PDB file of N, CA and C and ligand atoms in Angstrom:
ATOM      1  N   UNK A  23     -40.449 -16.062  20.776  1.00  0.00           N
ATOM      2  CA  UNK A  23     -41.212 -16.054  19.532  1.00  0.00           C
ATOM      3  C   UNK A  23     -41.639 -14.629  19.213  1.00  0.00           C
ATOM      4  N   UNK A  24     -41.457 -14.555  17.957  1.00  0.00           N
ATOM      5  CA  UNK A  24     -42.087 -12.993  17.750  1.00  0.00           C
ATOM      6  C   UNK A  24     -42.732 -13.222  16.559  1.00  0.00           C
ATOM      7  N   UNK A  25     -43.673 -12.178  15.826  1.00  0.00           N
ATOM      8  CA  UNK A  25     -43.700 -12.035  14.199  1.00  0.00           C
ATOM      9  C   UNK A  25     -43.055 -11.237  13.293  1.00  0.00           C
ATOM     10  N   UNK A  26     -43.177 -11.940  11.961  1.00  0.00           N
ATOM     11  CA  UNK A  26     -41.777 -11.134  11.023  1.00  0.00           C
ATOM     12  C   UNK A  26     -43.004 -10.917   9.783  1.00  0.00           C
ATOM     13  N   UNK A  27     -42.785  -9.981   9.040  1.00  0.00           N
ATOM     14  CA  UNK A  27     -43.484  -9.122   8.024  1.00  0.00           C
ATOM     15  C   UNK A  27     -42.850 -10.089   6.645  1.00  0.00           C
ATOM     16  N   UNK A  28     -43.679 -10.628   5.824  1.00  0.00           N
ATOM     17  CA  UNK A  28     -43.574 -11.339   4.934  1.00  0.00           C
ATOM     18  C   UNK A  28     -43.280 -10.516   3.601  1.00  0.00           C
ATOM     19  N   UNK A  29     -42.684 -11.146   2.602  1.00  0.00           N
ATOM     20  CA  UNK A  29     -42.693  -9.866   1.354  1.00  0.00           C
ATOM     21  C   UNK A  29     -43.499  -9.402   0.558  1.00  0.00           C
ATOM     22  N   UNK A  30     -44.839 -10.674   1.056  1.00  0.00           N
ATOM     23  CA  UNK A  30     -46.220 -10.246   0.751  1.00  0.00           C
ATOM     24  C   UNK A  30     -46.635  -8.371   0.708  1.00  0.00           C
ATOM     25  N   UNK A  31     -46.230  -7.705   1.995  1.00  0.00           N
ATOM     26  CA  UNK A  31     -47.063  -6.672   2.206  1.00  0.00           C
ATOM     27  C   UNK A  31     -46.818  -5.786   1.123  1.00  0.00           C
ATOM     28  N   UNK A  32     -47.836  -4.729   1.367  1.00  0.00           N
ATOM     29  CA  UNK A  32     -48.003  -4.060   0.353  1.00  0.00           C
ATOM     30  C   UNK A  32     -47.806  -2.650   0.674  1.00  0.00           C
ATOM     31  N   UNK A  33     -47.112  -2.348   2.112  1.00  0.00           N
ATOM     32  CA  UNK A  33     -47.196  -1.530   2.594  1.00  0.00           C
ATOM     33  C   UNK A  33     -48.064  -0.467   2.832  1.00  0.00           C
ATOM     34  N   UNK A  34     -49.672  -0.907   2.970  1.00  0.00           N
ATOM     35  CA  UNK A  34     -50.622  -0.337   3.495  1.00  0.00           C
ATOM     36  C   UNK A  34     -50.696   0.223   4.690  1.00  0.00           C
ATOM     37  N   UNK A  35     -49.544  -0.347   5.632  1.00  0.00           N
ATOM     38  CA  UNK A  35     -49.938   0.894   6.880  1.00  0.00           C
ATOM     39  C   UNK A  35     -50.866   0.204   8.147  1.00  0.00           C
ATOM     40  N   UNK A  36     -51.594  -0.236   7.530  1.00  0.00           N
ATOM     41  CA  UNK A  36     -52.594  -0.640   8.558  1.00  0.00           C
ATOM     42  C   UNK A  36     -52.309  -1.062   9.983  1.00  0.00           C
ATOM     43  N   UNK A  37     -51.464  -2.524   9.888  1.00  0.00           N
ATOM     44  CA  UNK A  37     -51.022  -2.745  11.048  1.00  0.00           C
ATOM     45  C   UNK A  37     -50.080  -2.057  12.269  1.00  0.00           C
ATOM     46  N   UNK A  38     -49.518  -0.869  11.484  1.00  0.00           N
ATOM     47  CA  UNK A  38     -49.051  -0.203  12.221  1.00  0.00           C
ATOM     48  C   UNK A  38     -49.456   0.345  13.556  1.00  0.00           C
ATOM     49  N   UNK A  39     -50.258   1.325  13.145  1.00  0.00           N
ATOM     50  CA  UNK A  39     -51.199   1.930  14.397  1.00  0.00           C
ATOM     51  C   UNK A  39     -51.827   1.018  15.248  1.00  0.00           C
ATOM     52  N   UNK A  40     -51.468  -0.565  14.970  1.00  0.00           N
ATOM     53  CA  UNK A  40     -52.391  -1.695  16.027  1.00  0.00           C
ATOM     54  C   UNK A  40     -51.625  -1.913  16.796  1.00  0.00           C
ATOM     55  N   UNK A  41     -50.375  -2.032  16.692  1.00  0.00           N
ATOM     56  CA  UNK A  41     -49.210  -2.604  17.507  1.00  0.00           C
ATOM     57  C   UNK A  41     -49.364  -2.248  18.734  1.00  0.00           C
ATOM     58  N   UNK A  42     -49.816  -3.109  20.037  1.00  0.00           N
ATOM     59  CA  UNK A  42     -49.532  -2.480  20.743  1.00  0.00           C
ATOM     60  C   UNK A  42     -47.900  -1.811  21.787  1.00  0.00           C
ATOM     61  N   UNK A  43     -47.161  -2.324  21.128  1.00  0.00           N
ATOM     62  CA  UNK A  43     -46.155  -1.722  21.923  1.00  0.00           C
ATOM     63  C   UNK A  43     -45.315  -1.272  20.117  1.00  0.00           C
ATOM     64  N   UNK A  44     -46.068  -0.646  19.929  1.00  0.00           N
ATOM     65  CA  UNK A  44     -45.042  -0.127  18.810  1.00  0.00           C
ATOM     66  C   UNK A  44     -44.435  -0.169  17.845  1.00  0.00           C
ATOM     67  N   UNK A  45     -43.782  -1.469  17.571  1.00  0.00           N
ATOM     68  CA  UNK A  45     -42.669  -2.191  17.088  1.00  0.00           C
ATOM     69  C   UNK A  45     -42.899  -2.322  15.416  1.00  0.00           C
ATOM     70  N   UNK A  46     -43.925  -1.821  14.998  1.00  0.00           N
ATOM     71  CA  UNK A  46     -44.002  -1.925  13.517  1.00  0.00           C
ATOM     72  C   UNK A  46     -43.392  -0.601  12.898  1.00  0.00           C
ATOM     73  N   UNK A  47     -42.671  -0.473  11.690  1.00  0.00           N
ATOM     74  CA  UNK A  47     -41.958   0.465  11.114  1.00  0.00           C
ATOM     75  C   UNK A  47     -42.145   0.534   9.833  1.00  0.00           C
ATOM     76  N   UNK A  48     -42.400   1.646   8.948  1.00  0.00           N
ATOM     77  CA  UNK A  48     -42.052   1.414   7.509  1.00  0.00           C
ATOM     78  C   UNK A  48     -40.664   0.848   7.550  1.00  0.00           C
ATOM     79  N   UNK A  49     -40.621  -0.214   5.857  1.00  0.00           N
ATOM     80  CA  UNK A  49     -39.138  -0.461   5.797  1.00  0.00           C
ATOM     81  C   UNK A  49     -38.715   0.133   4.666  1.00  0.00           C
ATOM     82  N   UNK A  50     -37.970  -0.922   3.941  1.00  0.00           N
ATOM     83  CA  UNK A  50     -37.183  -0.920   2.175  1.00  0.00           C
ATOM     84  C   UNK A  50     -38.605  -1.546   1.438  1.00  0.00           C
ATOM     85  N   UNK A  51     -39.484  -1.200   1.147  1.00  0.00           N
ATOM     86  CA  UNK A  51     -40.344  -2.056   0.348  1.00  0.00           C
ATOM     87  C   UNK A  51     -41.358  -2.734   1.119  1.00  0.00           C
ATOM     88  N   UNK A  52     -41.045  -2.895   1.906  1.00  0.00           N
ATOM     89  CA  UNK A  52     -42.243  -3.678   2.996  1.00  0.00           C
ATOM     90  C   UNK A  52     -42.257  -2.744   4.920  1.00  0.00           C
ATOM     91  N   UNK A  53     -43.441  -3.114   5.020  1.00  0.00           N
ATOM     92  CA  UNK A  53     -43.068  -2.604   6.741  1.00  0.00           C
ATOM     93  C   UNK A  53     -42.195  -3.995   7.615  1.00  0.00           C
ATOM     94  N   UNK A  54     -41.668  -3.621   8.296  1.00  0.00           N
ATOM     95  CA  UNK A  54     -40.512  -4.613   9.244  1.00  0.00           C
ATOM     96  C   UNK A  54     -41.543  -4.425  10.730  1.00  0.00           C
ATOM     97  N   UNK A  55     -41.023  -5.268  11.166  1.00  0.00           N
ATOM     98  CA  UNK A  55     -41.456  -5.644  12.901  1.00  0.00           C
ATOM     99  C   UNK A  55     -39.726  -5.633  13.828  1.00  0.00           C
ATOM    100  N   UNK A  56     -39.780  -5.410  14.803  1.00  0.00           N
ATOM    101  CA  UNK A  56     -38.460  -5.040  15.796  1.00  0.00           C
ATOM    102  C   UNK A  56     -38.796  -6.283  16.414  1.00  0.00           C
ATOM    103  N   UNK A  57     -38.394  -7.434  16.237  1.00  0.00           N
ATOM    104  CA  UNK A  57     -38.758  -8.347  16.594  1.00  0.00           C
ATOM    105  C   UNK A  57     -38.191  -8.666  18.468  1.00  0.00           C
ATOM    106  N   UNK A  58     -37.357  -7.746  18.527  1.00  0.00           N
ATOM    107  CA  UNK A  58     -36.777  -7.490  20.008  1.00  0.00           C
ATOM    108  C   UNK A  58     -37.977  -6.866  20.886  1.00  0.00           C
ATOM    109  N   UNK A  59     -39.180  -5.976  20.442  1.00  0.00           N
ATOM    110  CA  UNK A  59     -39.538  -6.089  20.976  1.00  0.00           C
ATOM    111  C   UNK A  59     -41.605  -6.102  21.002  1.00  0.00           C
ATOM    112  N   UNK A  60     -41.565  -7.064  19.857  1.00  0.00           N
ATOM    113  CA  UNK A  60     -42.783  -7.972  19.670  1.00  0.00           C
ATOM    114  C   UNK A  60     -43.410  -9.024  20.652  1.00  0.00           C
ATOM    115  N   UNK A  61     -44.360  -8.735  21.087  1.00  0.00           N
ATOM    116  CA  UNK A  61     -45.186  -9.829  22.066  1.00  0.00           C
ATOM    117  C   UNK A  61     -46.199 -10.396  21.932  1.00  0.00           C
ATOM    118  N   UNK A  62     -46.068 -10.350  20.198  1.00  0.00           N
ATOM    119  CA  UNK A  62     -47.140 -11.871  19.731  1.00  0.00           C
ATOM    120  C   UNK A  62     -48.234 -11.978  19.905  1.00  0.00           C
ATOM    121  N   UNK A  63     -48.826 -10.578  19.866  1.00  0.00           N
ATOM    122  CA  UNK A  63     -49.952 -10.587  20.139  1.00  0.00           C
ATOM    123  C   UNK A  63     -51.085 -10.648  19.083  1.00  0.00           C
ATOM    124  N   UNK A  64     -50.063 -10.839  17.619  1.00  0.00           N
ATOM    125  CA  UNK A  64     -51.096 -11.174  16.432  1.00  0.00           C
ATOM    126  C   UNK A  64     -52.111 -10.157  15.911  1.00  0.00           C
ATOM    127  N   UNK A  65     -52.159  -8.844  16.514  1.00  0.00           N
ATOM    128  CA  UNK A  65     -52.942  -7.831  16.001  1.00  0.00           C
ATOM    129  C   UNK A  65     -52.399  -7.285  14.555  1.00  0.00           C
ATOM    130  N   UNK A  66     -51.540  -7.241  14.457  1.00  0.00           N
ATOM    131  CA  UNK A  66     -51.163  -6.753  13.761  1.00  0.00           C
ATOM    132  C   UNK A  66     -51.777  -8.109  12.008  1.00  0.00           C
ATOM    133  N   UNK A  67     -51.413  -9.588  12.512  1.00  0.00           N
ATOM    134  CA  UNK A  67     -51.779 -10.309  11.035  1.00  0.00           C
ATOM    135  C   UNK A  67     -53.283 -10.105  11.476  1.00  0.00           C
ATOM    136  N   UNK A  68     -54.257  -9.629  11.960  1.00  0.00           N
ATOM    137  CA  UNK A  68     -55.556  -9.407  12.057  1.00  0.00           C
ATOM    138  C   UNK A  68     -56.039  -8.704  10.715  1.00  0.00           C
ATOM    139  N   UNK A  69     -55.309  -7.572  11.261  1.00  0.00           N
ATOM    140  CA  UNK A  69     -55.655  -6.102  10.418  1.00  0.00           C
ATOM    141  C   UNK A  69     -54.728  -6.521   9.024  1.00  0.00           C
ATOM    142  N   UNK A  70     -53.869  -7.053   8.507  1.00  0.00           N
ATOM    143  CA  UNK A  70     -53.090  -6.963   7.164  1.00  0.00           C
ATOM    144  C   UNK A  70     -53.999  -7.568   6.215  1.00  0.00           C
ATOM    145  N   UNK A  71     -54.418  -6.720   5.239  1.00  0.00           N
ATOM    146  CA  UNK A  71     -55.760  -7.275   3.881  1.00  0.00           C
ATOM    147  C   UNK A  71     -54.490  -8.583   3.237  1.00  0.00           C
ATOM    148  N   UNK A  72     -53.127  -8.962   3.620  1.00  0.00           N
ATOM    149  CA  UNK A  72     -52.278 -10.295   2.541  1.00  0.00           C
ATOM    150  C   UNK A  72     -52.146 -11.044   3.063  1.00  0.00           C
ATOM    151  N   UNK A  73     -52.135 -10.840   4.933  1.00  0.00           N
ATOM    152  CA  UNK A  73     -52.002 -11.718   5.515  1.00  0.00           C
ATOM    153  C   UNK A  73     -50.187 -12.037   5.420  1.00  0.00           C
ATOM    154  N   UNK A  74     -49.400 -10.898   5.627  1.00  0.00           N
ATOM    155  CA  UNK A  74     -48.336 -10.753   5.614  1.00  0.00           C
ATOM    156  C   UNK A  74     -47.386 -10.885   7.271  1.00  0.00           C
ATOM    157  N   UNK A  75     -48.341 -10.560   8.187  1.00  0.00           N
ATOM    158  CA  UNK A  75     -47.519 -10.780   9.319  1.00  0.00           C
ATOM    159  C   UNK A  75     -47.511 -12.134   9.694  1.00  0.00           C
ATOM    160  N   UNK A  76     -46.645 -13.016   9.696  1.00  0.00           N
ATOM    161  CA  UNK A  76     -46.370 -14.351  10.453  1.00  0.00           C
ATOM    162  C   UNK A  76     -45.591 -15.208  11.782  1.00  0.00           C
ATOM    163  N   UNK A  77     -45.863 -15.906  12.502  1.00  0.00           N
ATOM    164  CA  UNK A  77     -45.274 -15.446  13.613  1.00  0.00           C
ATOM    165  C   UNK A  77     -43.639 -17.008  13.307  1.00  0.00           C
ATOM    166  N   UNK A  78     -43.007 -16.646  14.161  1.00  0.00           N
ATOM    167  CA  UNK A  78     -41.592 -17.462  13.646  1.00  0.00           C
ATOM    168  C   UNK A  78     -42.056 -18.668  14.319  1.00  0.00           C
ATOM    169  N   UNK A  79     -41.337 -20.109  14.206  1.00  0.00           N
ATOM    170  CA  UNK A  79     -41.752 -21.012  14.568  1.00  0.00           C
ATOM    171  C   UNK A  79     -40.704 -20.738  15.941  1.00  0.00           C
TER     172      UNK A  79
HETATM  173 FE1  LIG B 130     -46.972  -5.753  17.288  1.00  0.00          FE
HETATM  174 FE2  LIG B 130     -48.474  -7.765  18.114  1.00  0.00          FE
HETATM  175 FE3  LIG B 130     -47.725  -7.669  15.563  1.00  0.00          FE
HETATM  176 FE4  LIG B 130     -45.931  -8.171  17.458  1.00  0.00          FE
HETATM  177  S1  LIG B 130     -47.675  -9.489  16.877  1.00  0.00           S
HETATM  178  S2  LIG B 130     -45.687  -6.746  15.758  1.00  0.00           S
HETATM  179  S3  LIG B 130     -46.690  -6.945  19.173  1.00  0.00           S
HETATM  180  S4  LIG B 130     -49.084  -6.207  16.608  1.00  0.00           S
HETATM  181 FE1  LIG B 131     -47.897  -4.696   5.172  1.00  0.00          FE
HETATM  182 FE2  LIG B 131     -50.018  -6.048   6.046  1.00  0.00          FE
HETATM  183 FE3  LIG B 131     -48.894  -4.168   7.582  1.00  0.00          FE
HETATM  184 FE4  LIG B 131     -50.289  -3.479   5.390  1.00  0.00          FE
HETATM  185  S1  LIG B 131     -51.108  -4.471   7.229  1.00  0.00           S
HETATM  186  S2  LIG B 131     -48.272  -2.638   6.038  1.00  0.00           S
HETATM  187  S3  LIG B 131     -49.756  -5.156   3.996  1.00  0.00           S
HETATM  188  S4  LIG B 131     -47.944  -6.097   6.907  1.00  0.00           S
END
């Protein structure tokens, strides 16, 4: 299971610097998650003001 960046974001940035292992990136229009190597640790939909990070079923 990992989380994936919804098309909600607004590319604010925020969650970036929370990640703890990294894995958040600016993308094309939205920030992306490396879902290879995400560990669900949900900090990241904490900090997003859209509530854009979601985790996969
Ligand atoms: Fe990073 Fe945690 Fe968000 Fe995964 S859930 S992208 S590990 S902050
Ligand atoms: Fe996008 Fe939310 Fe991350 Fe901001 S905090 S870049 S809106 S996913």
């Amino acid at each position: 299971m990992a989380y994936y960046i919804t098309d909600d974001c607004i590319s604010c940035g925020a969650c970036e610097s929370e990640c703890p292992v990294q894995c958040i990136s600016p993308g094309d229009g939205k920030y992306v998650i490396n879902e290879e190597e995400c560990i669900s640790c949900g900090a990241c939909a904490n900090v997003c003001p859209v509530d854009a990070p979601k985790p996969r079923d």
